[in-house]
Amino acid sequence: MEIINLNLNNYKEIRFNTAVALGNFDGIHIAHKKLILEMVISGKKSGLKPSILLFSAHTKQTLEGKSPSVLTSIEQKIEMLKELGVEVIYKIDFDDKLRKLSPNQFVTEILINKLNSRLVCVGFDYRFGFKASGDSNLLKNIGKKYGINTIIIDPIYKDNIISSTRIRKLIEEGKIETANDMLGYEYSIIGKVVDGNKVGTKLGFPTANLDPITNYIIPKLGIYETNITIGDKTYLGATSIGTNPTFNADTLKIENHIIDFNDNIYGEMIKVGFIRYLREEIKFDNIDDLKQQINKDIDNIISRN
């Protein structure tokens, strides 16, 4: 896979014609995958290079001046796109100049002049151009004038329309299994293992404290069954998201007890994949009650595997 950083001044694709999927693609859920695979298959049939136009940061960062919480890091997103058959990723900053392009200018200056596009694939709810004034049907009409074929993908339903917004809300509510069903994989947070206060070790349940690599959506506070990947090996885990109320702490932490694992992994990168929500965070009256509950949580996890 090739990754090309571009702006409105520095690049023009002259090597080949492209098929391009457009969108933020946060999470690359099953509806995104349908769209991207349609672009890849249709593009290859027409002799076009399967490509994605990605903004370096979420559009909300420019529009609202704040970085939104996300389902996937840019690194995770790139890896998943590669697995789906995307061959070129064009990364562009969603800056003020790009934001102010009209729908017609976006098609001519980006899709035609920059990407040499002959086919674009978008979702039914795709918006583009200044103040999101263009929709998927307008894109199709403008594209037709310039010889661009536009494929619009219908929504996929699981009770309601699958969307990144809906999945984020489910994760924040602790409804991990439903969110995973819409994603098509385990919602995961990647981060570095950092020093903690060693409370878990003192209790007999050492934990790997996670410092996430990006501004992930944080699941509802509580205890989760997880899959914890270290290098090329995956282990069962019990993950606590909370503040350690039994010890009157107030800092939010993601603490991971890796079952049947005793190696020192401080400073290493791990991936925590969330499987299911077990229970709420509890303030216990004493340490023995806390230890008893942790043992119950671990037994619960092991019994399901």
Short mmCIF file of C-alpha atoms in Angstrom, two decimals:
data_model
loop_
_atom_site.label_atom_id
_atom_site.label_comp_id
_atom_site.label_asym_id
_atom_site.label_seq_id
_atom_site.Cartn_x
_atom_site.Cartn_y
_atom_site.Cartn_z
CA MET A 1 0.00 0.00 0.00
CA GLU A 2 1.11 3.53 -0.80
CA ILE A 3 0.34 6.54 1.41
CA ILE A 4 0.57 9.97 -0.20
CA ASN A 5 0.34 13.21 1.78
CA LEU A 6 -1.13 15.95 -0.35
CA ASN A 7 -2.56 19.45 -0.20
CA LEU A 8 -4.15 21.75 -2.76
CA ASN A 9 -0.76 22.74 -4.15
CA ASN A 10 1.66 19.83 -3.96
CA TYR A 11 0.42 16.78 -5.87
CA LYS A 12 -1.33 15.58 -9.00
CA GLU A 13 -1.88 11.90 -9.73
CA ILE A 14 -0.62 11.30 -13.28
CA ARG A 15 0.39 7.63 -13.03
CA PHE A 16 -3.08 6.10 -13.24
CA ASN A 17 -6.82 6.74 -13.02
CA THR A 18 -8.37 6.07 -9.63
CA ALA A 19 -11.47 4.69 -7.99
CA VAL A 20 -11.93 6.55 -4.71
CA ALA A 21 -14.03 5.93 -1.60
CA LEU A 22 -14.92 9.11 0.28
CA GLY A 23 -15.75 9.52 3.98
CA ASN A 24 -14.30 9.84 7.49
CA PHE A 25 -14.49 6.04 7.94
CA ASP A 26 -14.08 6.18 11.72
CA GLY A 27 -14.20 2.60 12.97
CA ILE A 28 -14.47 1.08 9.49
CA HIS A 29 -17.66 -0.72 10.55
CA ILE A 30 -19.53 -3.23 8.39
CA ALA A 31 -21.32 -0.53 6.36
CA HIS A 32 -17.97 1.14 5.63
CA LYS A 33 -16.57 -2.22 4.56
CA LYS A 34 -19.43 -2.74 2.12
CA LEU A 35 -18.74 0.68 0.58
CA ILE A 36 -14.98 0.17 0.37
CA LEU A 37 -15.27 -3.33 -1.09
CA GLU A 38 -17.71 -2.04 -3.72
CA MET A 39 -15.15 0.62 -4.68
CA VAL A 40 -12.33 -1.95 -4.84
CA ILE A 41 -14.29 -4.47 -6.92
CA SER A 42 -15.87 -1.92 -9.29
CA GLY A 43 -12.60 -0.05 -9.63
CA LYS A 44 -10.58 -3.13 -10.54
CA LYS A 45 -13.20 -4.19 -13.10
CA SER A 46 -12.70 -0.81 -14.79
CA GLY A 47 -8.90 -0.91 -14.56
CA LEU A 48 -8.77 1.79 -11.86
CA LYS A 49 -6.47 1.98 -8.83
CA PRO A 50 -8.50 1.34 -5.60
CA SER A 51 -7.92 4.41 -3.42
CA ILE A 52 -9.17 6.26 -0.37
CA LEU A 53 -9.18 9.99 0.34
CA LEU A 54 -8.61 10.39 4.08
CA PHE A 55 -8.46 13.57 6.09
CA SER A 56 -5.42 13.64 8.40
CA ALA A 57 -7.73 14.65 11.24
CA HIS A 58 -11.48 14.32 11.66
CA THR A 59 -13.44 17.11 9.93
CA LYS A 60 -14.90 18.14 13.30
CA GLN A 61 -11.44 19.20 14.45
CA THR A 62 -11.45 22.01 11.88
CA LEU A 63 -15.16 22.78 12.04
CA GLU A 64 -15.51 22.79 15.84
CA GLY A 65 -11.94 23.46 16.96
CA LYS A 66 -11.70 20.29 19.04
CA SER A 67 -10.43 16.79 18.44
CA PRO A 68 -13.33 14.32 18.70
CA SER A 69 -13.02 10.94 20.35
CA VAL A 70 -12.56 8.19 17.78
CA LEU A 71 -13.15 4.48 17.29
CA THR A 72 -9.87 3.84 15.49
CA SER A 73 -6.44 5.41 15.37
CA ILE A 74 -5.09 6.39 11.96
CA GLU A 75 -2.72 3.39 12.21
CA GLN A 76 -5.59 0.96 12.80
CA LYS A 77 -7.56 2.54 9.97
CA ILE A 78 -4.69 2.18 7.50
CA GLU A 79 -4.16 -1.49 8.40
CA MET A 80 -7.85 -2.30 7.91
CA LEU A 81 -7.98 -0.45 4.59
CA LYS A 82 -5.00 -2.46 3.38
CA GLU A 83 -6.76 -5.71 4.30
CA LEU A 84 -9.82 -4.61 2.28
CA GLY A 85 -7.76 -4.19 -0.87
CA VAL A 86 -7.12 -0.45 -0.91
CA GLU A 87 -3.84 0.22 -2.74
CA VAL A 88 -3.40 3.98 -2.31
CA ILE A 89 -4.35 6.28 0.57
CA TYR A 90 -4.33 9.99 -0.18
CA LYS A 91 -4.08 11.89 3.12
CA ILE A 92 -5.04 15.54 3.06
CA ASP A 93 -5.41 18.13 5.82
CA PHE A 94 -8.97 19.37 6.22
CA ASP A 95 -7.77 22.96 6.49
CA ASP A 96 -9.62 26.22 6.00
CA LYS A 97 -8.85 26.35 2.29
CA LEU A 98 -10.22 22.88 1.67
CA ARG A 99 -13.22 23.52 3.91
CA LYS A 100 -14.26 26.51 1.79
CA LEU A 101 -14.33 24.66 -1.53
CA SER A 102 -17.78 24.57 -3.11
CA PRO A 103 -19.15 21.15 -4.12
CA ASN A 104 -18.22 21.82 -7.75
CA GLN A 105 -14.72 22.98 -6.76
CA PHE A 106 -14.23 19.86 -4.63
CA VAL A 107 -14.99 17.65 -7.61
CA THR A 108 -12.81 19.57 -10.07
CA GLU A 109 -9.88 20.52 -7.82
CA ILE A 110 -9.65 17.37 -5.68
CA LEU A 111 -11.27 14.43 -7.46
CA ILE A 112 -10.24 15.40 -10.99
CA ASN A 113 -7.14 17.59 -10.77
CA LYS A 114 -5.54 15.88 -7.77
CA LEU A 115 -6.71 12.27 -7.77
CA ASN A 116 -7.49 11.68 -11.46
CA SER A 117 -10.70 9.95 -10.37
CA ARG A 118 -13.00 8.10 -12.73
CA LEU A 119 -15.16 6.44 -10.10
CA VAL A 120 -16.19 7.51 -6.60
CA CYS A 121 -18.05 5.52 -3.99
CA VAL A 122 -19.93 7.19 -1.12
CA GLY A 123 -22.55 6.42 1.49
CA PHE A 124 -26.16 7.52 1.15
CA ASP A 125 -25.60 10.25 3.76
CA TYR A 126 -22.32 11.63 2.38
CA ARG A 127 -21.91 15.43 2.62
CA PHE A 128 -19.20 17.55 1.04
CA GLY A 129 -18.32 21.08 0.03
CA PHE A 130 -18.56 24.35 1.95
CA LYS A 131 -20.86 24.03 4.98
CA ALA A 132 -21.65 20.45 3.84
CA SER A 133 -23.82 21.95 1.09
CA GLY A 134 -23.40 18.98 -1.24
CA ASP A 135 -24.92 15.53 -0.84
CA SER A 136 -24.43 12.20 -2.59
CA ASN A 137 -26.96 12.97 -5.34
CA LEU A 138 -25.31 16.31 -6.11
CA LEU A 139 -21.95 14.53 -6.28
CA LYS A 140 -23.43 12.09 -8.79
CA ASN A 141 -24.81 14.92 -10.93
CA ILE A 142 -21.60 16.97 -10.88
CA GLY A 143 -19.50 13.87 -11.52
CA LYS A 144 -21.57 12.96 -14.55
CA LYS A 145 -20.57 16.26 -16.19
CA TYR A 146 -16.89 15.38 -15.81
CA GLY A 147 -17.02 11.70 -16.69
CA ILE A 148 -16.94 10.39 -13.11
CA ASN A 149 -19.14 7.42 -12.24
CA THR A 150 -20.64 7.74 -8.74
CA ILE A 151 -21.81 4.72 -6.74
CA ILE A 152 -24.05 5.48 -3.74
CA ILE A 153 -24.25 2.74 -1.08
CA ASP A 154 -27.57 2.22 0.71
CA PRO A 155 -27.63 2.02 4.52
CA ILE A 156 -27.20 -1.24 6.40
CA TYR A 157 -29.58 -1.84 9.29
CA LYS A 158 -29.27 -3.68 12.59
CA ASP A 159 -32.52 -2.48 14.20
CA ASN A 160 -31.42 1.01 13.14
CA ILE A 161 -28.97 2.38 10.59
CA ILE A 162 -25.37 1.41 11.34
CA SER A 163 -23.21 4.49 11.80
CA SER A 164 -20.05 5.51 13.62
CA THR A 165 -22.12 7.89 15.77
CA ARG A 166 -24.41 5.08 16.90
CA ILE A 167 -21.49 2.76 17.64
CA ARG A 168 -19.74 5.43 19.74
CA LYS A 169 -22.90 5.86 21.81
CA LEU A 170 -23.23 2.11 22.36
CA ILE A 171 -19.63 1.90 23.59
CA GLU A 172 -20.16 4.80 25.97
CA GLU A 173 -23.20 2.93 27.32
CA GLY A 174 -21.20 -0.26 27.85
CA LYS A 175 -23.13 -2.13 25.13
CA ILE A 176 -19.94 -3.63 23.77
CA GLU A 177 -21.39 -6.77 22.21
CA THR A 178 -23.88 -4.77 20.12
CA ALA A 179 -21.16 -2.32 19.10
CA ASN A 180 -18.85 -5.17 18.11
CA ASP A 181 -21.63 -6.71 16.02
CA MET A 182 -21.87 -3.48 14.03
CA LEU A 183 -18.11 -3.04 13.77
CA GLY A 184 -17.55 -6.61 12.65
CA TYR A 185 -14.67 -6.97 15.11
CA GLU A 186 -13.80 -6.27 18.77
CA TYR A 187 -13.64 -2.61 19.67
CA SER A 188 -9.99 -2.12 20.63
CA ILE A 189 -7.82 0.45 22.33
CA ILE A 190 -4.08 0.42 21.61
CA GLY A 191 -1.61 2.01 23.97
CA LYS A 192 1.64 1.83 25.87
CA VAL A 193 1.91 0.10 29.24
CA VAL A 194 2.91 2.72 31.82
CA ASP A 195 3.77 2.67 35.50
CA GLY A 196 0.84 2.74 37.89
CA ASN A 197 0.51 2.86 41.66
CA LYS A 198 1.02 -0.95 41.92
CA VAL A 199 -2.29 -1.42 43.77
CA GLY A 200 -3.14 -4.45 41.63
CA THR A 201 0.20 -6.08 42.37
CA LYS A 202 -0.28 -5.56 46.12
CA LEU A 203 -3.69 -7.22 45.85
CA GLY A 204 -2.23 -10.19 43.99
CA PHE A 205 -3.68 -9.14 40.62
CA PRO A 206 -0.98 -7.20 38.73
CA THR A 207 -2.29 -4.87 36.06
CA ALA A 208 -0.94 -3.26 32.90
CA ASN A 209 -1.96 0.39 32.96
CA LEU A 210 -2.73 1.66 29.47
CA ASP A 211 -1.83 5.04 27.98
CA PRO A 212 -3.86 5.15 24.71
CA ILE A 213 -2.13 6.26 21.51
CA THR A 214 -5.03 8.47 20.46
CA ASN A 215 -8.22 10.06 21.76
CA TYR A 216 -10.33 6.90 21.77
CA ILE A 217 -13.95 6.64 22.80
CA ILE A 218 -13.72 5.36 26.38
CA PRO A 219 -16.26 2.66 27.27
CA LYS A 220 -18.62 3.08 30.20
CA LEU A 221 -16.86 2.84 33.56
CA GLY A 222 -16.77 -0.69 34.89
CA ILE A 223 -15.20 -4.10 34.47
CA TYR A 224 -14.88 -5.85 31.10
CA GLU A 225 -13.87 -9.19 29.69
CA THR A 226 -11.14 -8.45 27.16
CA ASN A 227 -8.66 -9.96 24.76
CA ILE A 228 -5.21 -8.47 25.31
CA THR A 229 -2.72 -8.74 22.48
CA ILE A 230 1.02 -8.44 23.15
CA GLY A 231 3.11 -8.88 20.04
CA ASP A 232 1.65 -11.84 18.17
CA LYS A 233 0.01 -13.48 21.22
CA THR A 234 -3.44 -12.83 22.67
CA TYR A 235 -4.47 -13.48 26.27
CA LEU A 236 -7.73 -13.30 28.21
CA GLY A 237 -7.98 -10.26 30.40
CA ALA A 238 -10.10 -8.47 32.98
CA THR A 239 -10.05 -4.74 32.31
CA SER A 240 -11.12 -2.05 34.74
CA ILE A 241 -12.06 1.39 33.46
CA GLY A 242 -12.50 3.72 36.38
CA THR A 243 -10.98 5.59 39.28
CA ASN A 244 -10.35 2.92 41.97
CA PRO A 245 -13.10 4.24 44.29
CA THR A 246 -12.18 1.76 47.04
CA PHE A 247 -8.88 3.68 47.38
CA ASN A 248 -10.57 7.10 47.06
CA ALA A 249 -8.68 7.85 43.84
CA ASP A 250 -10.08 10.22 41.23
CA THR A 251 -7.93 9.70 38.10
CA LEU A 252 -9.49 7.70 35.28
CA LYS A 253 -7.41 4.63 34.44
CA ILE A 254 -7.57 1.69 32.05
CA GLU A 255 -6.10 -1.19 34.08
CA ASN A 256 -5.69 -4.64 32.56
CA HIS A 257 -5.17 -7.85 34.48
CA ILE A 258 -3.81 -10.39 31.99
CA ILE A 259 -4.92 -13.86 33.06
CA ASP A 260 -2.12 -16.45 33.45
CA PHE A 261 0.56 -13.95 32.46
CA ASN A 262 3.43 -12.71 34.63
CA ASP A 263 5.97 -11.04 32.31
CA ASN A 264 7.16 -7.46 32.76
CA ILE A 265 5.75 -5.47 29.81
CA TYR A 266 6.27 -1.88 30.98
CA GLY A 267 6.90 0.35 27.99
CA GLU A 268 5.45 -2.13 25.49
CA MET A 269 2.49 -1.52 23.16
CA ILE A 270 -0.59 -3.68 23.72
CA LYS A 271 -4.05 -3.91 22.20
CA VAL A 272 -7.08 -4.30 24.45
CA GLY A 273 -10.08 -5.77 22.64
CA PHE A 274 -13.37 -5.42 24.53
CA ILE A 275 -15.62 -8.51 24.56
CA ARG A 276 -18.37 -7.81 27.09
CA TYR A 277 -19.32 -5.61 30.02
CA LEU A 278 -19.28 -7.50 33.33
CA ARG A 279 -20.32 -5.04 36.01
CA GLU A 280 -20.19 -1.50 37.33
CA GLU A 281 -17.27 -0.12 39.28
CA ILE A 282 -17.88 -0.62 43.02
CA LYS A 283 -16.54 1.09 46.14
CA PHE A 284 -15.88 -1.76 48.58
CA ASP A 285 -15.83 -1.44 52.35
CA ASN A 286 -12.57 -3.34 52.66
CA ILE A 287 -9.74 -4.88 50.63
CA ASP A 288 -10.85 -8.48 51.22
CA ASP A 289 -14.24 -7.80 49.63
CA LEU A 290 -12.49 -6.23 46.62
CA LYS A 291 -10.18 -9.25 46.22
CA GLN A 292 -13.11 -11.63 46.49
CA GLN A 293 -14.96 -9.76 43.73
CA ILE A 294 -11.91 -9.70 41.45
CA ASN A 295 -11.63 -13.47 41.83
CA LYS A 296 -15.31 -13.80 40.89
CA ASP A 297 -14.75 -11.61 37.82
CA ILE A 298 -11.80 -13.72 36.67
CA ASP A 299 -13.72 -16.98 37.27
CA ASN A 300 -16.62 -15.54 35.27
CA ILE A 301 -14.31 -14.76 32.34
CA ILE A 302 -12.52 -18.12 32.42
CA SER A 303 -15.81 -20.05 32.60
CA ARG A 304 -16.91 -18.50 29.31
CA ASN A 305 -13.76 -19.51 27.47
#
